[in-house]
C-alpha angles and dihedrals in degrees: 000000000000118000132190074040099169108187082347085257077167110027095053097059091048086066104086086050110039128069095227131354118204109204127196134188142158093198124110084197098042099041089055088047084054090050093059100039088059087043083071110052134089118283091241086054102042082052087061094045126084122177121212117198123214142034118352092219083057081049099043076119092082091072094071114091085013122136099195118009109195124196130189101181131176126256101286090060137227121346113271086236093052091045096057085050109050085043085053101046114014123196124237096266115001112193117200119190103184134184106214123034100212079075103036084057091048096049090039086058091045094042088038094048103078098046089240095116137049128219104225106164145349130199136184127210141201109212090149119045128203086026134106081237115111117165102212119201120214134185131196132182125207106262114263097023130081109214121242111236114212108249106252118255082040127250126289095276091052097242143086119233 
């Protein structure tokens, strides 16, 4: 699932990969750039592929079953309501790519605090020069479980599981 999707930049090419990918967006740009995006792609990936309108806090639903969530929130960070939840019930690997570092640090705390989820890896990245502006990508695992990274090219069948 990736919430907070935009035009789906990283949802869409999870597509060829991945079994099913569970997109959400609030916004009306962003959900029309989706729409094409998934126009595009081939029949066989736009069957995998749903689209949730909306909050991503009303949609906090879309972690559950999920293998990697991925969110991509604002500046002011995650929904209260997708936070808990993701603090409550972590998925295997959730990948957060955010935009300003003063709320990544407020919803780590919160995702990091019950133990329920593992730190594995951070990185920062430099997408406008010359700016105050870095777009830091972290990745946690659920605690007590390594994540199982899909072999690169895929397996047989094309997808991961």
């Amino acid at each position: 699932s990736e919430l907070y999707c935009g035009v789906g930049a990283i949802g869409l090419s999870l597509l060829a990969r991945g079994s099913r990918v569970r997109f959400n967006e609030r916004a009306r740009g962003g959900l029309e750039g989706l729409a094409s995006g998934l126009a595009a792609r081939p029949s066989a990936e736009r069957a995998r592929a749903e689209v949730f309108p909306g909050s991503a806090g009303d949609h906090r639903g879309l972690i559950e079953g999920a293998d990697v969530v991925v969110v991509d929130p604002p500046r002011k960070g995650l929904d209260r309501p997708l936070l808990e939840a993701l603090a409550g019930s972590p998925p295997p690997r959730l990948v957060y790519l955010a935009c300003d570092r003063t709320s990544l640090d407020r919803d780590l705390d919160a995702l990091l605090a019950s133990g329920k989820a593992v730190l594995r890896g951070i990185e920062a990245f430099d997408f406008f020069p010359f700016t105050e502006h870095v777009e830091t990508l972290v990745w946690l695992d659920r605690a007590g479980e390594q994540f199982a990274e899909c072999s690169d090219p895929p397996p047989a069948e094309g997808r991961c599981p």
